[in-house]
Tab-separated table of C-alpha atoms and ligand atoms in Angstrom:
chain	number	residue	atom	x	y	z
K	1	MET	CA	47.810	-28.834	13.334
K	2	ARG	CA	48.621	-27.447	9.862
K	3	ARG	CA	47.149	-24.694	7.724
K	4	GLY	CA	44.899	-26.074	5.000
K	5	GLU	CA	43.019	-24.093	2.398
K	6	HIS	CA	43.154	-20.313	2.564
K	7	LEU	CA	39.477	-19.486	3.107
K	8	TYR	CA	39.382	-15.727	3.509
K	9	ALA	CA	41.673	-12.714	3.899
K	10	GLY	CA	40.080	-9.951	5.961
K	11	LYS	CA	41.669	-6.571	6.583
K	12	ALA	CA	43.808	-7.776	9.491
K	13	LYS	CA	43.488	-11.550	9.718
K	14	SER	CA	43.520	-14.511	7.359
K	15	VAL	CA	41.441	-17.621	7.903
K	16	TYR	CA	42.569	-21.165	7.010
K	17	THR	CA	40.896	-24.555	7.190
K	18	THR	CA	42.548	-27.352	9.169
K	19	ASP	CA	42.361	-31.145	8.951
K	20	ASP	CA	39.380	-30.926	11.337
K	21	PRO	CA	36.189	-29.385	9.834
K	22	ASP	CA	35.211	-27.962	13.246
K	23	HIS	CA	38.409	-25.911	13.549
K	24	LEU	CA	40.067	-23.030	11.724
K	25	ILE	CA	43.391	-21.244	12.014
K	26	LEU	CA	43.284	-17.464	12.415
K	27	HIS	CA	46.455	-15.761	11.243
K	28	PHE	CA	46.884	-12.290	12.776
K	29	ARG	CA	48.755	-10.265	10.157
K	30	ASN	CA	50.747	-7.052	10.589
K	31	ASP	CA	48.261	-5.245	8.346
K	32	THR	CA	46.197	-2.517	9.888
K	33	SER	CA	43.358	-0.524	8.396
K	34	ALA	CA	40.907	2.219	9.275
K	35	PHE	CA	37.923	3.990	7.735
K	36	ASP	CA	36.521	0.773	6.193
K	37	GLY	CA	39.817	-0.118	4.570
K	38	GLU	CA	40.558	3.327	3.071
K	39	LYS	CA	43.701	3.839	5.174
K	40	THR	CA	46.102	0.906	5.506
K	41	ALA	CA	49.605	0.210	6.805
K	42	GLN	CA	51.904	-2.591	7.908
K	43	LEU	CA	52.942	-2.399	11.547
K	44	GLU	CA	55.876	-4.491	12.718
K	45	ARG	CA	54.962	-6.992	15.537
K	46	LYS	CA	51.231	-6.166	15.460
K	47	GLY	CA	50.188	-9.696	14.386
K	48	MET	CA	52.109	-11.304	17.237
K	49	VAL	CA	50.949	-8.763	19.840
K	50	ASN	CA	47.292	-9.064	18.812
K	51	ASN	CA	47.385	-12.875	18.681
K	52	LYS	CA	48.724	-13.097	22.248
K	53	PHE	CA	46.520	-10.259	23.490
K	54	ASN	CA	43.424	-11.933	22.028
K	55	ALA	CA	44.333	-15.312	23.537
K	56	PHE	CA	44.734	-13.727	26.995
K	57	ILE	CA	41.391	-11.909	26.809
K	58	MET	CA	39.462	-14.881	25.371
K	59	GLN	CA	40.719	-17.059	28.237
K	60	LYS	CA	39.686	-14.434	30.804
K	61	LEU	CA	36.241	-14.281	29.201
K	62	GLU	CA	35.850	-18.087	29.239
K	63	ALA	CA	36.812	-18.074	32.912
K	64	GLY	CA	34.108	-15.452	33.450
K	65	GLY	CA	31.427	-17.604	31.823
K	66	VAL	CA	31.449	-16.244	28.238
K	67	LYS	CA	31.484	-18.999	25.599
K	68	THR	CA	34.086	-18.252	22.932
K	69	HIS	CA	35.530	-19.845	19.789
K	70	PHE	CA	39.079	-19.755	21.178
K	71	GLU	CA	40.936	-23.078	21.413
K	72	ARG	CA	44.670	-22.399	21.663
K	73	VAL	CA	47.637	-20.414	20.422
K	74	LEU	CA	49.373	-22.241	17.562
K	75	SER	CA	52.346	-19.951	16.888
K	76	ASP	CA	53.408	-16.342	17.515
K	77	ASP	CA	50.759	-15.012	15.162
K	78	GLU	CA	48.280	-17.880	14.736
K	79	SER	CA	45.531	-19.394	16.898
K	80	VAL	CA	43.183	-22.345	16.518
K	81	VAL	CA	39.487	-21.473	16.855
K	82	LYS	CA	36.180	-23.242	16.379
K	83	CYS	CA	34.730	-22.779	12.891
K	84	LEU	CA	31.661	-20.572	13.309
K	85	ASP	CA	28.797	-19.691	11.029
K	86	MET	CA	29.337	-15.955	11.552
K	87	ILE	CA	26.393	-13.628	12.183
K	88	PRO	CA	27.074	-10.544	10.003
K	89	VAL	CA	26.499	-7.960	12.729
K	90	GLU	CA	28.828	-6.068	15.045
K	91	CYS	CA	27.828	-5.588	18.684
K	92	VAL	CA	29.187	-2.352	20.183
K	93	VAL	CA	29.038	-1.306	23.835
K	94	ARG	CA	30.168	2.162	24.895
K	95	ASN	CA	31.041	3.299	28.410
K	96	VAL	CA	32.358	6.692	27.298
K	97	ALA	CA	31.448	8.664	24.158
K	98	ALA	CA	34.067	8.494	21.368
K	99	GLY	CA	34.246	7.805	17.638
K	100	SER	CA	31.110	7.506	15.528
K	101	ILE	CA	28.621	8.286	18.315
K	102	CYS	CA	30.150	11.757	18.687
K	103	LYS	CA	29.663	12.521	14.993
K	104	ARG	CA	26.230	10.917	14.828
K	105	LEU	CA	24.753	12.626	17.899
K	106	GLY	CA	26.956	15.707	18.184
K	107	VAL	CA	28.166	14.799	21.678
K	108	HIS	CA	31.625	15.539	23.042
K	109	GLU	CA	34.279	12.835	23.258
K	110	GLY	CA	34.841	11.760	26.850
K	111	ILE	CA	31.311	12.008	28.254
K	112	ASP	CA	30.483	9.063	30.557
K	113	LEU	CA	27.563	6.988	29.312
K	114	ASP	CA	25.367	5.750	32.147
K	115	PRO	CA	23.987	3.257	31.424
K	116	PRO	CA	26.506	2.019	28.851
K	117	THR	CA	24.931	2.006	25.372
K	118	PHE	CA	24.499	-0.947	23.026
K	119	GLU	CA	24.448	-0.647	19.212
K	120	PHE	CA	24.245	-3.084	16.312
K	121	PHE	CA	26.028	-2.398	13.008
K	122	LEU	CA	25.802	-4.420	9.810
K	123	LYS	CA	29.179	-5.884	8.837
K	124	ASP	CA	29.371	-4.385	5.354
K	125	ASP	CA	32.418	-2.241	4.531
K	126	ALA	CA	31.022	-1.222	1.117
K	127	ARG	CA	28.096	0.433	2.924
K	128	HIS	CA	30.316	1.739	5.762
K	129	ASP	CA	28.857	-0.655	8.351
K	130	PRO	CA	25.456	1.031	8.764
K	131	MET	CA	23.811	1.114	12.177
K	132	ILE	CA	20.853	-1.296	12.389
K	133	ASN	CA	18.433	-2.486	15.054
K	134	GLU	CA	16.887	-5.778	16.165
K	135	TYR	CA	14.021	-5.436	13.687
K	136	HIS	CA	16.422	-5.303	10.735
K	137	ILE	CA	18.287	-8.329	12.069
K	138	ARG	CA	15.059	-10.352	12.322
K	139	ALA	CA	13.427	-9.037	9.138
K	140	PHE	CA	16.469	-9.869	7.004
K	141	GLY	CA	17.026	-13.192	8.771
K	142	TRP	CA	20.543	-12.408	10.052
K	143	ALA	CA	19.670	-13.823	13.496
K	144	SER	CA	16.661	-14.911	15.563
K	145	GLN	CA	15.303	-13.032	18.593
K	146	GLU	CA	16.818	-15.665	20.865
K	147	GLU	CA	20.223	-15.220	19.225
K	148	ILE	CA	19.914	-11.422	19.454
K	149	ASP	CA	19.127	-11.686	23.176
K	150	GLU	CA	22.124	-13.980	23.696
K	151	MET	CA	24.485	-11.617	21.823
K	152	ILE	CA	23.326	-8.621	23.877
K	153	ALA	CA	23.623	-10.492	27.187
K	154	ALA	CA	27.079	-11.858	26.318
K	155	THR	CA	28.306	-8.423	25.170
K	156	PHE	CA	27.249	-6.810	28.458
K	157	ARG	CA	28.870	-9.678	30.402
K	158	VAL	CA	32.098	-9.017	28.448
K	159	ASN	CA	31.805	-5.341	29.366
K	160	GLU	CA	31.397	-6.189	33.049
K	161	LEU	CA	34.432	-8.505	33.064
K	162	LEU	CA	36.727	-6.337	30.956
K	163	THR	CA	35.856	-2.957	32.494
K	164	ARG	CA	37.144	-4.406	35.764
K	165	LEU	CA	40.206	-6.031	34.181
K	166	PHE	CA	41.255	-2.793	32.444
K	167	ALA	CA	40.522	-0.731	35.571
K	168	ASP	CA	42.935	-2.977	37.508
K	169	GLY	CA	45.582	-1.905	34.962
K	170	GLU	CA	44.643	1.788	35.474
K	171	MET	CA	42.860	1.954	32.119
K	172	ILE	CA	39.373	2.880	30.935
K	173	LEU	CA	37.576	0.572	28.512
K	174	VAL	CA	35.855	3.268	26.441
K	175	ASP	CA	34.091	1.059	23.876
K	176	PHE	CA	34.501	-2.195	21.962
K	177	LYS	CA	33.103	-4.297	19.122
K	178	LEU	CA	32.302	-8.005	19.227
K	179	GLU	CA	31.232	-10.544	16.595
K	180	PHE	CA	29.374	-13.787	17.290
K	181	GLY	CA	28.696	-16.980	15.354
K	182	ARG	CA	26.893	-20.313	15.555
K	183	PHE	CA	28.581	-23.597	16.444
K	184	HIS	CA	26.491	-26.796	16.724
K	185	GLY	CA	23.437	-24.875	17.943
K	186	GLU	CA	25.269	-22.550	20.317
K	187	ILE	CA	26.125	-18.862	20.013
K	188	LEU	CA	29.833	-18.305	20.654
K	189	LEU	CA	31.945	-15.146	20.749
K	190	GLY	CA	34.124	-15.158	17.623
K	191	ASP	CA	36.663	-12.979	15.870
K	192	GLU	CA	38.978	-11.108	18.288
K	193	PHE	CA	39.283	-8.778	21.228
K	194	THR	CA	42.381	-6.620	20.730
K	195	PRO	CA	43.209	-2.886	20.767
K	196	ASP	CA	42.256	-2.934	17.050
K	197	GLY	CA	38.578	-3.311	17.956
K	198	CYS	CA	38.189	-1.317	21.136
K	199	ARG	CA	39.145	2.010	22.702
K	200	ILE	CA	41.331	2.046	25.784
K	201	TRP	CA	42.483	5.178	27.590
K	202	ASP	CA	44.959	5.659	30.403
K	203	ALA	CA	42.789	6.207	33.501
K	204	HIS	CA	44.727	9.270	34.666
K	205	THR	CA	45.937	11.073	31.529
K	206	ARG	CA	43.231	9.701	29.154
K	207	GLU	CA	46.014	9.049	26.631
K	208	LYS	CA	44.719	6.866	23.773
K	209	LEU	CA	46.213	3.363	23.809
K	210	ASP	CA	44.275	1.774	20.918
K	211	LYS	CA	43.733	1.958	17.149
K	212	ASP	CA	42.801	5.654	17.376
K	213	ARG	CA	46.589	6.185	17.450
K	214	PHE	CA	46.619	4.855	13.874
K	215	ARG	CA	43.362	6.549	12.793
K	216	ARG	CA	44.617	9.940	14.022
K	217	ASP	CA	48.319	9.535	13.082
K	218	LEU	CA	49.442	9.791	16.710
K	219	GLY	CA	52.327	7.314	16.223
K	220	GLY	CA	53.490	4.587	18.603
K	221	VAL	CA	50.582	2.307	17.685
K	222	VAL	CA	52.086	-1.104	18.471
K	223	GLU	CA	54.028	0.389	21.399
K	224	ALA	CA	50.679	1.440	22.908
K	225	TYR	CA	49.215	-2.061	22.361
K	226	GLU	CA	52.309	-3.483	24.096
K	227	GLU	CA	51.848	-1.059	26.992
K	228	VAL	CA	48.246	-2.240	27.449
K	229	ALA	CA	49.393	-5.878	27.246
K	230	HIS	CA	52.091	-5.207	29.846
K	231	ARG	CA	49.628	-3.564	32.249
K	232	LEU	CA	47.231	-6.515	31.942
K	233	GLY	CA	49.997	-9.069	32.431
K	234	VAL	CA	49.864	-10.533	28.908
K	235	SER	CA	53.096	-12.402	28.189
K	236	LEU	CA	54.389	-11.364	24.755
K	237	GLY	CA	57.442	-13.655	25.021
Q	1	ADP	P1	37.371	-8.064	8.344
Q	1	ADP	O1	36.572	-9.153	7.710
Q	1	ADP	O2	36.495	-7.153	9.166
Q	1	ADP	O3	38.261	-7.340	7.413
Q	1	ADP	P2	39.466	-9.629	9.694
Q	1	ADP	O4	40.647	-9.235	8.914
Q	1	ADP	O5	39.595	-9.665	11.154
Q	1	ADP	O6	38.198	-8.714	9.498
Q	1	ADP	O7	39.013	-11.032	9.122
Q	1	ADP	C1	38.672	-12.081	9.885
Q	1	ADP	C2	37.402	-12.680	9.346
Q	1	ADP	O8	37.202	-13.953	9.949
Q	1	ADP	C3	36.168	-11.849	9.679
Q	1	ADP	O9	35.306	-11.807	8.551
Q	1	ADP	C4	35.492	-12.631	10.810
Q	1	ADP	O10	34.084	-12.445	10.811
Q	1	ADP	C5	35.879	-14.057	10.466
Q	1	ADP	N1	35.947	-14.936	11.644
Q	1	ADP	C6	36.433	-14.628	12.853
Q	1	ADP	N2	36.337	-15.687	13.702
Q	1	ADP	C7	35.786	-16.699	12.983
Q	1	ADP	C8	35.418	-18.057	13.290
Q	1	ADP	N3	35.636	-18.575	14.501
Q	1	ADP	N4	34.841	-18.796	12.315
Q	1	ADP	C9	34.621	-18.265	11.085
Q	1	ADP	N5	34.959	-17.002	10.725
Q	1	ADP	C10	35.532	-16.239	11.659
Q	2	UDP	N1	34.942	-1.096	15.598
Q	2	UDP	C1	35.577	-2.166	14.994
Q	2	UDP	N2	35.304	-2.464	13.701
Q	2	UDP	C2	34.416	-1.756	12.964
Q	2	UDP	C3	33.752	-0.664	13.583
Q	2	UDP	C4	34.052	-0.358	14.891
Q	2	UDP	O1	36.381	-2.840	15.636
Q	2	UDP	O2	34.190	-2.082	11.787
Q	2	UDP	C5	35.227	-0.773	16.998
Q	2	UDP	C6	36.038	0.525	17.138
Q	2	UDP	O3	37.418	0.240	17.198
Q	2	UDP	C7	35.546	1.077	18.455
Q	2	UDP	C8	34.094	0.589	18.544
Q	2	UDP	O4	33.993	-0.524	17.668
Q	2	UDP	O5	36.269	0.539	19.536
Q	2	UDP	C9	33.078	1.657	18.176
Q	2	UDP	O6	33.410	2.157	16.902
Q	2	UDP	P1	32.681	3.439	16.317
Q	2	UDP	O7	31.252	3.116	16.038
Q	2	UDP	O8	32.940	4.586	17.210
Q	2	UDP	O9	33.336	3.627	14.900
Q	2	UDP	P2	34.739	4.266	14.472
Q	2	UDP	O10	34.549	5.745	14.549
Q	2	UDP	O11	35.753	3.739	15.400
Q	2	UDP	O12	34.898	3.763	13.087
């Protein structure tokens, strides 16, 4: 399968058509960004690590009953996925308080959240991805109630599966963001699951092993992603 037309360049991935209208190629680039694109950098090996990391996780999720867009790895930094009609919302589950919830609610980083919380954000960098709720999603026609219910259920199922997977590697899945889309009448998990879109801490030292290393200038960003991959048994070749 070959890259066709360049459809879209996001902050970290590029999307290409293929000879099959139902499939796209996602190219995981070495670009990284934070704070809605205000801080950017190029990190050697990140595209390859994230492509293989994402493939591993998507396959685990499929095996656990979550329907995803993932088809197959095409090259070191490219994968073939189903072409989705993306729903412009981000689904965030938190097991431990960190990031924006601490600022928003004035709570300390590291507090366990029981039950885990669920939040929707509008995917709109220019407006700094504002937090929204189900009423906004329905009122503005971004998704139906049935689709909302499916996204919430799938996101919690992902949390159940991945909390366990990361715990087996002596890590805490602090929080994560998912995006969904429509494919021939079904809601599928799209985009990616990599350390760019979640928080992962070492279970014992609580050392940050995710994109917070980039956000906070802690260094060793890709090395931390590789450490997580190694602990999960992801083969980076
Ligand atoms: P961003 O748009 O947030 O800067 P990326 O650099 O990751 O993010 O760009 C990837 C883009 O591709 C995102 O807009 C994402 O919603 C979109 N996308 C991801 N998976 C699919 C898919 N299966 N079909 C169509 N679009 C997708
Ligand atoms: N996240 C993401 N993309 C976004 C916003 C958030 O991948 O546009 C992820 C982020 O990496 C974290 C989780 O979603 O794992 C919750 O993010 P938060 O709301 O705390 O925002 P942040 O402070 O990380 O911007």
